[in-house]
CSV table of N, CA, C and O in Angstrom, one decimal:
chain,number,residue,atom,x,y,z
A,142,MET,N,27.1,6.8,-7.9
A,142,MET,CA,25.7,6.6,-7.9
A,142,MET,C,25.3,8.7,-8.3
A,142,MET,O,26.3,9.2,-8.1
A,143,ARG,N,24.1,8.9,-8.0
A,143,ARG,CA,24.0,10.7,-7.9
A,143,ARG,C,23.6,10.5,-6.1
A,143,ARG,O,22.3,10.7,-5.9
A,144,LEU,N,24.7,11.5,-5.3
A,144,LEU,CA,24.7,11.5,-4.2
A,144,LEU,C,23.9,13.4,-3.8
A,144,LEU,O,23.3,13.5,-2.8
A,145,LYS,N,23.7,14.1,-5.0
A,145,LYS,CA,23.1,14.9,-4.9
A,145,LYS,C,21.8,15.4,-4.3
A,145,LYS,O,22.0,16.2,-3.8
A,146,SER,N,21.2,14.4,-5.3
A,146,SER,CA,19.9,14.4,-4.6
A,146,SER,C,19.1,14.2,-3.5
A,146,SER,O,18.2,14.4,-3.4
A,147,LEU,N,20.1,13.2,-2.5
A,147,LEU,CA,20.2,12.6,-1.7
A,147,LEU,C,19.8,14.2,-0.6
A,147,LEU,O,21.1,14.7,-0.4
A,148,ARG,N,19.0,13.6,0.1
A,148,ARG,CA,19.2,14.3,1.4
A,148,ARG,C,19.5,13.7,2.8
A,148,ARG,O,20.0,13.7,3.4
A,149,PHE,N,18.2,12.4,3.4
A,149,PHE,CA,18.9,11.6,3.9
A,149,PHE,C,18.6,10.1,3.7
A,149,PHE,O,18.0,9.7,2.6
A,150,VAL,N,19.4,9.1,5.0
A,150,VAL,CA,19.4,8.1,4.5
A,150,VAL,C,18.8,7.1,5.6
A,150,VAL,O,19.0,7.6,6.8
A,151,ILE,N,18.0,6.3,6.2
A,151,ILE,CA,16.5,5.3,7.0
A,151,ILE,C,17.4,4.9,7.1
A,151,ILE,O,17.6,4.1,6.3
A,152,ARG,N,18.0,4.2,8.1
A,152,ARG,CA,18.6,2.8,8.4
A,152,ARG,C,18.4,2.9,10.0
A,152,ARG,O,17.9,3.5,10.5
A,153,ASP,N,17.9,1.4,10.2
A,153,ASP,CA,17.7,0.8,11.2
A,153,ASP,C,19.2,1.1,12.4
A,153,ASP,O,20.8,1.0,12.0
A,154,ARG,N,19.1,0.3,13.1
A,154,ARG,CA,20.5,0.4,14.3
A,154,ARG,C,21.4,-0.6,14.2
A,154,ARG,O,22.2,-1.1,15.2
A,155,ASP,N,21.3,-1.2,13.1
A,155,ASP,CA,21.9,-2.7,13.8
A,155,ASP,C,23.2,-2.5,13.5
A,155,ASP,O,23.9,-1.8,12.7
A,156,GLY,N,24.3,-3.2,13.8
A,156,GLY,CA,25.8,-3.3,14.8
A,156,GLY,C,26.3,-3.1,13.4
A,156,GLY,O,27.5,-3.5,13.1
A,157,LYS,N,25.7,-4.3,12.3
A,157,LYS,CA,26.5,-4.3,10.7
A,157,LYS,C,26.3,-2.5,10.7
A,157,LYS,O,27.1,-2.3,9.1
A,158,TYR,N,26.5,-1.8,10.9
A,158,TYR,CA,26.2,-0.3,9.8
A,158,TYR,C,27.8,0.6,10.8
A,158,TYR,O,27.3,1.2,12.2
A,159,PRO,N,29.1,-0.3,10.9
A,159,PRO,CA,30.5,0.4,11.6
A,159,PRO,C,29.4,2.8,11.5
A,159,PRO,O,29.3,3.2,10.4
A,160,GLU,N,31.0,3.8,12.6
A,160,GLU,CA,30.7,4.7,11.9
A,160,GLU,C,31.0,5.2,10.6
A,160,GLU,O,30.8,5.8,10.4
A,161,SER,N,32.3,4.2,10.6
A,161,SER,CA,32.4,5.2,8.9
A,161,SER,C,31.7,5.0,7.6
A,161,SER,O,31.3,5.4,7.0
A,162,PHE,N,30.0,4.0,7.8
A,162,PHE,CA,29.2,4.2,7.1
A,162,PHE,C,28.6,5.0,7.3
A,162,PHE,O,28.3,6.0,6.1
A,163,ASP,N,28.3,5.8,8.3
A,163,ASP,CA,27.9,6.6,8.1
A,163,ASP,C,27.8,8.7,8.5
A,163,ASP,O,28.1,9.2,7.0
A,164,ALA,N,30.0,8.0,8.6
A,164,ALA,CA,30.6,9.2,7.4
A,164,ALA,C,30.5,9.1,6.3
A,164,ALA,O,30.3,10.5,5.9
A,165,VAL,N,30.6,8.4,5.2
A,165,VAL,CA,30.8,8.5,4.0
A,165,VAL,C,29.7,8.9,3.8
A,165,VAL,O,29.3,9.9,2.7
A,166,PHE,N,28.3,9.0,4.4
A,166,PHE,CA,27.3,10.3,4.1
A,166,PHE,C,27.2,11.4,4.2
A,166,PHE,O,26.8,12.3,4.1
A,167,GLU,N,28.1,11.8,5.2
A,167,GLU,CA,27.6,13.3,6.3
A,167,GLU,C,29.3,13.8,5.8
A,167,GLU,O,29.4,15.3,5.0
A,168,ASP,N,30.6,13.2,4.9
A,168,ASP,CA,31.1,13.9,3.9
A,168,ASP,C,30.4,14.5,2.9
A,168,ASP,O,30.5,15.9,2.2
A,169,GLU,N,28.7,13.6,2.6
A,169,GLU,CA,28.3,13.9,1.2
A,169,GLU,C,27.2,15.2,1.1
A,169,GLU,O,26.5,15.3,0.5
A,170,GLY,N,27.0,15.9,3.0
A,170,GLY,CA,25.7,16.5,2.9
A,170,GLY,C,24.3,15.8,3.1
A,170,GLY,O,23.4,16.7,3.4
A,171,ILE,N,24.8,14.4,3.5
A,171,ILE,CA,23.6,13.6,3.7
A,171,ILE,C,23.3,12.8,5.2
A,171,ILE,O,23.8,12.8,5.6
A,172,GLU,N,22.2,14.0,5.9
A,172,GLU,CA,22.6,12.9,6.9
A,172,GLU,C,21.2,11.8,7.4
A,172,GLU,O,20.3,11.1,6.3
A,173,THR,N,21.8,11.1,7.8
A,173,THR,CA,21.6,9.4,8.3
A,173,THR,C,20.1,9.6,9.8
A,173,THR,O,20.8,10.4,10.5
A,174,VAL,N,19.2,8.5,9.1
A,174,VAL,CA,17.9,9.2,9.9
A,174,VAL,C,18.1,7.3,10.7
A,174,VAL,O,17.9,6.7,9.5
A,175,LYS,N,18.7,7.1,11.9
A,175,LYS,CA,18.2,6.4,12.5
A,175,LYS,C,16.7,5.7,12.9
A,175,LYS,O,15.9,6.2,13.5
A,176,THR,N,16.3,4.1,13.3
A,176,THR,CA,15.0,4.0,13.1
A,176,THR,C,14.9,4.4,14.8
A,176,THR,O,15.9,3.8,15.6
A,177,ALA,N,13.5,4.0,15.5
A,177,ALA,CA,13.8,3.8,16.6
A,177,ALA,C,14.2,2.6,17.3
A,177,ALA,O,14.2,1.9,17.0
A,178,PRO,N,14.6,2.7,18.8
A,178,PRO,CA,15.7,1.3,19.2
A,178,PRO,C,14.5,0.5,19.9
A,178,PRO,O,13.3,0.3,20.1
A,179,GLN,N,14.7,-0.8,18.8
A,179,GLN,CA,13.8,-1.6,19.3
A,179,GLN,C,12.6,-2.0,18.7
A,179,GLN,O,11.6,-2.5,19.3
A,180,SER,N,12.7,-1.8,17.1
A,180,SER,CA,11.6,-1.8,16.0
A,180,SER,C,11.0,-2.2,15.1
A,180,SER,O,11.6,-1.5,14.2
A,181,PRO,N,11.8,-3.7,15.6
A,181,PRO,CA,12.0,-4.8,14.1
A,181,PRO,C,11.1,-4.3,13.2
A,181,PRO,O,11.1,-4.7,11.9
A,182,ARG,N,9.9,-3.5,13.5
A,182,ARG,CA,8.7,-3.9,12.5
A,182,ARG,C,8.3,-2.6,12.2
A,182,ARG,O,7.4,-2.4,10.6
A,183,MET,N,9.1,-2.1,12.0
A,183,MET,CA,8.8,-0.4,12.0
A,183,MET,C,8.7,-0.3,10.1
A,183,MET,O,8.0,1.1,9.7
A,184,ASN,N,9.5,-0.9,9.4
A,184,ASN,CA,9.6,-0.9,8.5
A,184,ASN,C,8.3,-2.0,7.3
A,184,ASN,O,8.4,-1.1,6.0
A,185,ALA,N,7.5,-1.9,8.3
A,185,ALA,CA,6.8,-3.4,7.2
A,185,ALA,C,6.1,-2.3,5.9
A,185,ALA,O,6.1,-3.4,5.4
A,186,HIS,N,5.9,-2.0,6.5
A,186,HIS,CA,5.1,-1.4,6.0
A,186,HIS,C,4.9,-0.8,4.0
A,186,HIS,O,4.7,-1.3,3.1
A,187,CYS,N,6.8,-0.4,4.6
A,187,CYS,CA,7.3,-0.2,3.4
A,187,CYS,C,7.4,-0.4,2.4
A,187,CYS,O,8.2,-0.9,1.9
A,188,GLU,N,8.2,-1.7,3.2
A,188,GLU,CA,9.6,-3.0,2.4
A,188,GLU,C,8.1,-4.3,1.8
A,188,GLU,O,7.9,-5.0,1.3
A,189,ARG,N,6.4,-3.8,2.8
A,189,ARG,CA,5.9,-5.0,2.0
A,189,ARG,C,5.5,-4.2,0.4
A,189,ARG,O,5.0,-4.9,-0.5
A,190,GLY,N,5.3,-2.9,0.9
A,190,GLY,CA,5.0,-1.9,-0.6
A,190,GLY,C,6.1,-2.4,-1.9
A,190,GLY,O,5.8,-2.4,-3.2
A,191,ILE,N,7.1,-2.7,-1.3
A,191,ILE,CA,9.1,-1.7,-1.8
A,191,ILE,C,8.5,-3.5,-3.0
A,191,ILE,O,8.8,-3.5,-3.9
A,192,GLY,N,8.2,-5.1,-2.0
A,192,GLY,CA,7.6,-6.7,-2.3
A,192,GLY,C,7.2,-6.4,-3.5
A,192,GLY,O,7.4,-6.9,-4.6
A,193,THR,N,5.8,-5.9,-3.3
A,193,THR,CA,5.4,-5.8,-4.4
A,193,THR,C,5.9,-5.3,-5.5
A,193,THR,O,5.5,-5.7,-6.8
A,194,LEU,N,6.6,-4.2,-5.7
A,194,LEU,CA,6.8,-3.0,-6.4
A,194,LEU,C,7.5,-4.2,-7.4
A,194,LEU,O,7.4,-4.6,-8.5
A,195,ARG,N,8.5,-4.6,-6.4
A,195,ARG,CA,9.5,-5.9,-7.6
A,195,ARG,C,9.0,-6.7,-7.9
A,195,ARG,O,9.0,-7.1,-8.5
A,196,ARG,N,7.8,-7.5,-7.2
A,196,ARG,CA,7.3,-8.7,-7.9
A,196,ARG,C,6.5,-8.5,-9.3
A,196,ARG,O,6.6,-9.6,-9.3
A,197,GLU,N,5.7,-7.3,-8.9
A,197,GLU,CA,4.8,-7.5,-9.7
A,197,GLU,C,5.3,-6.7,-10.6
A,197,GLU,O,4.9,-7.1,-12.6
A,198,VAL,N,6.9,-6.0,-11.2
A,198,VAL,CA,6.9,-5.4,-12.1
A,198,VAL,C,8.2,-5.0,-12.6
A,198,VAL,O,8.9,-5.5,-13.6
A,199,LEU,N,9.6,-5.0,-11.2
A,199,LEU,CA,10.6,-5.4,-11.6
A,199,LEU,C,11.2,-5.6,-12.1
A,199,LEU,O,12.7,-5.7,-12.2
A,200,ASP,N,11.0,-6.7,-11.3
A,200,ASP,CA,11.8,-8.3,-11.9
A,200,ASP,C,11.5,-8.7,-12.9
A,200,ASP,O,12.2,-9.7,-13.9
A,201,HIS,N,10.8,-8.1,-13.6
A,201,HIS,CA,10.1,-8.8,-14.9
A,201,HIS,C,11.1,-7.0,-16.0
A,201,HIS,O,10.0,-7.5,-17.5
A,202,LEU,N,11.0,-6.0,-16.2
A,202,LEU,CA,11.5,-5.6,-16.9
A,202,LEU,C,13.3,-4.8,-16.2
A,202,LEU,O,13.5,-5.2,-16.0
A,203,LEU,N,13.8,-4.1,-17.9
A,203,LEU,CA,15.3,-4.1,-17.6
A,203,LEU,C,15.4,-1.8,-17.9
A,203,LEU,O,14.6,-2.3,-18.9
A,204,LEU,N,15.2,-1.5,-16.9
A,204,LEU,CA,15.6,0.2,-17.0
A,204,LEU,C,16.6,0.2,-16.7
A,204,LEU,O,17.6,0.4,-17.3
A,205,TRP,N,16.4,1.7,-18.5
A,205,TRP,CA,17.5,1.6,-19.4
A,205,TRP,C,17.9,3.3,-18.7
A,205,TRP,O,19.1,3.2,-18.6
A,206,SER,N,17.0,3.6,-18.2
A,206,SER,CA,17.6,5.6,-17.9
A,206,SER,C,16.4,5.9,-16.2
A,206,SER,O,15.6,5.2,-15.9
A,207,GLU,N,17.1,7.1,-16.0
A,207,GLU,CA,16.1,7.2,-14.7
A,207,GLU,C,14.8,7.7,-15.4
A,207,GLU,O,14.0,8.1,-14.8
A,208,ARG,N,14.6,8.1,-16.8
A,208,ARG,CA,13.3,8.9,-16.5
A,208,ARG,C,12.6,7.1,-17.4
A,208,ARG,O,11.3,7.8,-17.3
A,209,HIS,N,13.5,6.5,-17.9
A,209,HIS,CA,12.3,4.7,-18.3
A,209,HIS,C,11.6,4.2,-16.8
A,209,HIS,O,10.7,4.5,-17.3
A,210,ALA,N,12.7,4.4,-15.9
A,210,ALA,CA,12.5,4.3,-14.2
A,210,ALA,C,11.0,5.2,-13.7
A,210,ALA,O,10.2,4.6,-13.3
A,211,LEU,N,10.8,6.6,-14.2
A,211,LEU,CA,10.3,7.2,-13.8
A,211,LEU,C,8.7,6.7,-14.2
A,211,LEU,O,7.2,7.0,-13.7
A,212,ARG,N,8.9,6.4,-15.6
A,212,ARG,CA,7.5,6.7,-16.6
A,212,ARG,C,7.0,4.6,-16.4
A,212,ARG,O,5.4,4.8,-15.5
A,213,VAL,N,7.8,4.3,-16.6
A,213,VAL,CA,7.1,2.8,-14.6
A,213,VAL,C,6.5,2.8,-13.7
A,213,VAL,O,5.4,2.0,-13.6
A,214,LEU,N,7.2,3.7,-13.1
A,214,LEU,CA,6.6,3.9,-11.9
A,214,LEU,C,5.3,4.6,-11.6
A,214,LEU,O,4.1,4.2,-10.8
A,215,SER,N,5.4,5.5,-12.9
A,215,SER,CA,4.1,5.8,-12.8
A,215,SER,C,3.1,5.2,-12.6
A,215,SER,O,1.6,5.6,-12.6
A,216,ALA,N,3.4,4.5,-13.8
A,216,ALA,CA,2.4,3.4,-14.8
A,216,ALA,C,2.3,2.8,-13.7
A,216,ALA,O,0.7,2.6,-14.0
A,217,TYR,N,2.4,2.1,-13.0
A,217,TYR,CA,2.5,1.2,-12.3
A,217,TYR,C,1.6,1.8,-11.3
A,217,TYR,O,0.9,1.2,-10.2
A,218,ALA,N,2.2,2.9,-10.8
A,218,ALA,CA,1.3,3.5,-9.2
A,218,ALA,C,0.0,4.3,-9.3
A,218,ALA,O,-1.4,3.9,-9.1
A,219,GLY,N,-0.1,4.3,-11.0
A,219,GLY,CA,-2.0,4.2,-11.4
A,219,GLY,C,-2.4,3.1,-11.3
A,219,GLY,O,-3.8,3.3,-10.8
A,220,HIS,N,-2.3,1.9,-12.0
A,220,HIS,CA,-2.8,1.0,-12.4
A,220,HIS,C,-3.2,0.3,-10.1
A,220,HIS,O,-3.9,0.2,-9.8
A,221,TYR,N,-2.0,0.1,-9.5
A,221,TYR,CA,-1.7,-0.3,-8.1
A,221,TYR,C,-3.0,0.4,-7.7
A,221,TYR,O,-3.9,0.3,-6.6
A,222,ASN,N,-3.6,2.1,-7.8
A,222,ASN,CA,-4.6,2.9,-7.3
A,222,ASN,C,-5.2,3.5,-7.2
A,222,ASN,O,-6.0,3.0,-7.1
A,223,GLY,N,-5.5,2.6,-8.4
A,223,GLY,CA,-6.8,3.0,-9.4
A,223,GLY,C,-7.7,1.5,-9.7
A,223,GLY,O,-8.7,1.5,-10.4
A,224,HIS,N,-7.1,0.6,-10.0
A,224,HIS,CA,-7.6,-0.2,-10.3
A,224,HIS,C,-7.2,-1.7,-9.9
A,224,HIS,O,-7.7,-2.3,-9.5
A,225,ARG,N,-5.6,-2.1,-8.8
A,225,ARG,CA,-5.7,-3.0,-8.5
A,225,ARG,C,-6.2,-3.3,-7.4
A,225,ARG,O,-6.3,-2.1,-6.7
A,226,PRO,N,-7.1,-4.5,-6.7
A,226,PRO,CA,-8.1,-4.9,-5.3
A,226,PRO,C,-6.4,-4.8,-4.6
A,226,PRO,O,-5.8,-5.9,-4.8
A,227,HIS,N,-7.4,-4.2,-3.1
A,227,HIS,CA,-6.5,-4.4,-2.2
A,227,HIS,C,-7.5,-5.2,-0.9
A,227,HIS,O,-8.3,-4.6,-1.1
A,228,GLN,N,-7.1,-6.8,-1.0
A,228,GLN,CA,-7.6,-7.5,0.6
A,228,GLN,C,-8.1,-6.2,1.6
A,228,GLN,O,-9.1,-5.9,1.8
A,229,ALA,N,-7.3,-5.1,2.3
A,229,ALA,CA,-7.7,-4.8,3.5
A,229,ALA,C,-8.6,-3.8,3.3
A,229,ALA,O,-9.5,-3.4,4.5
A,230,ARG,N,-9.0,-3.7,1.6
A,230,ARG,CA,-9.6,-2.4,1.7
A,230,ARG,C,-11.2,-3.6,0.3
A,230,ARG,O,-11.7,-3.0,-0.1
A,231,GLU,N,-11.3,-4.6,0.9
A,231,GLU,CA,-12.4,-5.8,0.9
A,231,GLU,C,-12.7,-5.7,-0.4
A,231,GLU,O,-13.0,-5.4,-1.6
A,232,GLN,N,-11.3,-5.0,-2.0
A,232,GLN,CA,-11.0,-5.6,-2.6
A,232,GLN,C,-11.3,-4.7,-3.8
A,232,GLN,O,-11.6,-4.4,-4.8
A,233,LEU,N,-11.1,-3.4,-3.6
A,233,LEU,CA,-11.4,-2.4,-3.0
A,233,LEU,C,-9.7,-1.4,-3.7
A,233,LEU,O,-8.2,-2.1,-2.8
A,234,PRO,N,-9.8,-0.9,-4.8
A,234,PRO,CA,-8.4,-0.9,-5.1
A,234,PRO,C,-8.7,1.2,-4.3
A,234,PRO,O,-9.4,1.3,-3.5
A,235,PRO,N,-7.1,1.7,-3.6
A,235,PRO,CA,-7.7,3.1,-2.8
A,235,PRO,C,-7.9,3.7,-3.2
A,235,PRO,O,-8.6,4.4,-2.5
A,236,LEU,N,-7.6,4.4,-4.5
A,236,LEU,CA,-8.6,5.7,-4.7
A,236,LEU,C,-10.6,5.0,-5.3
A,236,LEU,O,-10.6,6.6,-5.9
A,237,ALA,N,-10.7,3.8,-5.5
A,237,ALA,CA,-12.5,3.8,-5.8
A,237,ALA,C,-12.8,3.8,-4.3
A,237,ALA,O,-12.2,3.7,-3.0
A,238,ASP,N,-14.6,4.8,-4.1
A,238,ASP,CA,-15.1,4.9,-2.7
A,238,ASP,C,-16.5,3.5,-3.1
A,238,ASP,O,-16.6,3.7,-2.2
A,239,HIS,N,-16.5,3.0,-3.2
A,239,HIS,CA,-17.6,2.0,-3.9
A,239,HIS,C,-17.4,0.7,-5.4
A,239,HIS,O,-16.4,0.9,-6.1
A,240,HIS,N,-17.8,-0.4,-4.8
A,240,HIS,CA,-17.6,-1.5,-5.9
A,240,HIS,C,-18.3,-1.2,-6.6
A,240,HIS,O,-19.4,0.0,-7.2
A,241,ALA,N,-17.8,-1.8,-8.0
A,241,ALA,CA,-19.1,-2.3,-9.6
A,241,ALA,C,-20.2,-2.3,-9.2
A,241,ALA,O,-20.0,-3.3,-8.4
A,242,ALA,N,-21.5,-1.7,-9.5
A,242,ALA,CA,-23.0,-2.7,-9.5
A,242,ALA,C,-21.9,-4.9,-10.2
A,242,ALA,O,-21.9,-4.1,-11.3
A,243,PRO,N,-23.3,-5.2,-9.1
A,243,PRO,CA,-23.5,-6.2,-9.8
A,243,PRO,C,-23.2,-6.6,-10.8
A,243,PRO,O,-24.3,-5.5,-11.3
A,244,LEU,N,-22.5,-7.9,-11.5
A,244,LEU,CA,-24.0,-8.6,-13.1
A,244,LEU,C,-25.1,-8.7,-12.5
A,244,LEU,O,-25.5,-9.4,-12.1
A,245,THR,N,-25.9,-8.6,-12.9
A,245,THR,CA,-27.8,-9.3,-12.9
A,245,THR,C,-28.1,-9.8,-13.9
A,245,THR,O,-29.3,-11.3,-13.6
A,246,ASP,N,-28.0,-9.9,-15.2
A,246,ASP,CA,-28.6,-10.2,-15.6
A,246,ASP,C,-26.8,-11.3,-16.8
A,246,ASP,O,-26.7,-10.4,-17.3
A,247,LEU,N,-27.3,-12.5,-16.4
A,247,LEU,CA,-25.3,-13.8,-16.8
A,247,LEU,C,-26.1,-13.9,-17.6
A,247,LEU,O,-25.1,-13.9,-18.9
A,248,LYS,N,-27.5,-13.8,-18.2
A,248,LYS,CA,-28.5,-14.3,-19.7
A,248,LYS,C,-27.2,-13.4,-21.2
A,248,LYS,O,-27.3,-13.9,-22.4
A,249,THR,N,-27.4,-12.4,-21.2
A,249,THR,CA,-26.6,-10.8,-21.6
A,249,THR,C,-25.5,-11.0,-22.5
A,249,THR,O,-24.3,-10.8,-21.2
A,250,PRO,N,-24.8,-11.2,-23.7
A,250,PRO,CA,-23.5,-11.0,-23.3
A,250,PRO,C,-22.7,-9.3,-23.4
A,250,PRO,O,-23.5,-8.7,-23.6
A,251,ARG,N,-21.7,-10.1,-23.0
A,251,ARG,CA,-21.3,-8.3,-22.6
A,251,ARG,C,-19.4,-8.2,-22.3
A,251,ARG,O,-19.1,-8.9,-22.7
A,252,ARG,N,-20.1,-7.1,-23.8
A,252,ARG,CA,-17.8,-6.8,-24.2
A,252,ARG,C,-17.6,-6.1,-22.6
A,252,ARG,O,-17.7,-5.5,-22.1
A,253,LEU,N,-15.7,-7.0,-23.0
A,253,LEU,CA,-15.5,-7.3,-22.3
A,253,LEU,C,-14.1,-5.9,-22.3
A,253,LEU,O,-12.9,-6.9,-24.3
A,254,PHE,N,-13.6,-4.8,-21.5
A,254,PHE,CA,-11.8,-4.6,-22.3
A,254,PHE,C,-11.0,-4.6,-21.7
A,254,PHE,O,-11.5,-4.7,-20.9
A,255,GLN,N,-10.1,-4.5,-22.8
A,255,GLN,CA,-9.0,-5.3,-21.7
A,255,GLN,C,-7.5,-3.6,-22.3
A,255,GLN,O,-7.9,-3.0,-23.3
A,256,THR,N,-6.9,-4.1,-20.8
A,256,THR,CA,-6.0,-2.4,-21.0
A,256,THR,C,-4.9,-3.4,-20.6
A,256,THR,O,-4.7,-3.2,-19.5
A,257,ARG,N,-3.8,-2.7,-21.1
A,257,ARG,CA,-3.1,-3.2,-21.3
A,257,ARG,C,-1.7,-1.7,-20.8
A,257,ARG,O,-2.0,-0.8,-20.9
A,258,VAL,N,-1.0,-2.9,-19.5
A,258,VAL,CA,0.0,-1.6,-18.8
A,258,VAL,C,1.1,-2.5,-19.1
A,258,VAL,O,1.8,-3.0,-18.7
A,259,LEU,N,1.7,-0.9,-19.4
A,259,LEU,CA,3.4,-0.9,-18.9
A,259,LEU,C,3.8,-2.8,-20.0
A,259,LEU,O,4.4,-3.5,-20.0
A,260,GLY,N,2.7,-2.0,-21.3
A,260,GLY,CA,3.5,-3.0,-22.2
A,260,GLY,C,2.7,-4.3,-22.4
A,260,GLY,O,3.7,-5.1,-23.2
A,261,GLY,N,1.7,-4.4,-21.6
A,261,GLY,CA,1.1,-5.7,-21.3
A,261,GLY,C,1.5,-7.3,-20.5
A,261,GLY,O,0.8,-7.9,-20.1
A,262,LEU,N,1.9,-6.8,-19.4
A,262,LEU,CA,3.3,-6.7,-18.3
A,262,LEU,C,1.7,-6.7,-16.9
A,262,LEU,O,2.0,-8.0,-16.3
A,263,ILE,N,1.0,-6.1,-17.5
A,263,ILE,CA,-0.3,-6.0,-16.8
A,263,ILE,C,-1.6,-5.5,-17.5
A,263,ILE,O,-1.1,-4.8,-18.0
A,264,ASN,N,-2.3,-6.5,-17.2
A,264,ASN,CA,-3.9,-6.5,-17.8
A,264,ASN,C,-4.0,-6.0,-16.7
A,264,ASN,O,-5.0,-6.9,-16.0
A,265,GLU,N,-5.8,-4.8,-16.6
A,265,GLU,CA,-7.0,-4.2,-15.9
A,265,GLU,C,-8.3,-5.3,-17.8
A,265,GLU,O,-8.2,-4.6,-18.5
A,266,TYR,N,-9.5,-5.5,-16.4
A,266,TYR,CA,-10.1,-6.2,-17.1
A,266,TYR,C,-11.2,-5.2,-16.9
A,266,TYR,O,-10.7,-5.1,-15.8
A,267,ARG,N,-12.5,-4.7,-17.5
A,267,ARG,CA,-13.7,-4.0,-17.7
A,267,ARG,C,-14.4,-4.2,-18.4
A,267,ARG,O,-14.1,-4.7,-19.7
A,268,TYR,N,-15.8,-4.2,-17.4
A,268,TYR,CA,-17.1,-4.4,-18.6
A,268,TYR,C,-17.2,-2.9,-19.4
A,268,TYR,O,-17.7,-2.3,-19.0
A,269,ALA,N,-17.9,-3.0,-20.7
A,269,ALA,CA,-18.2,-2.2,-21.3
A,269,ALA,C,-20.1,-1.5,-20.6
A,269,ALA,O,-20.5,-2.6,-19.7
A,270,ALA,N,-19.9,0.1,-20.7
A,270,ALA,CA,-20.4,0.0,-20.3
A,270,ALA,C,-22.3,0.1,-21.0
A,270,ALA,O,-22.5,-0.5,-21.9
């Protein structure tokens, strides 16, 4: 395990963590940060994001190295923030500021472009301009 790059560990105040748990990290120079008392939903947003990442990407790939993991996470972050619709933002991606113009002429065929993300694990579709 690469403990040299870790600066702190965030954990809740559950009794399943004995003092020896914190001592292991303290010996390595890593600070243990505890969440606020009686706040069971404090990590809900983070856990939801991590769950999405696992379901959509990590459960389908075998990561070979740290470099590979960083490439995969970078590609997914680009998709997640630039293309993937988010219900809380009225189906807009986080980096989009408006919806694309709706199609008004449905009789004229339009060319559809497919962009493969992560080797086809995720596909993005856009109409040609």
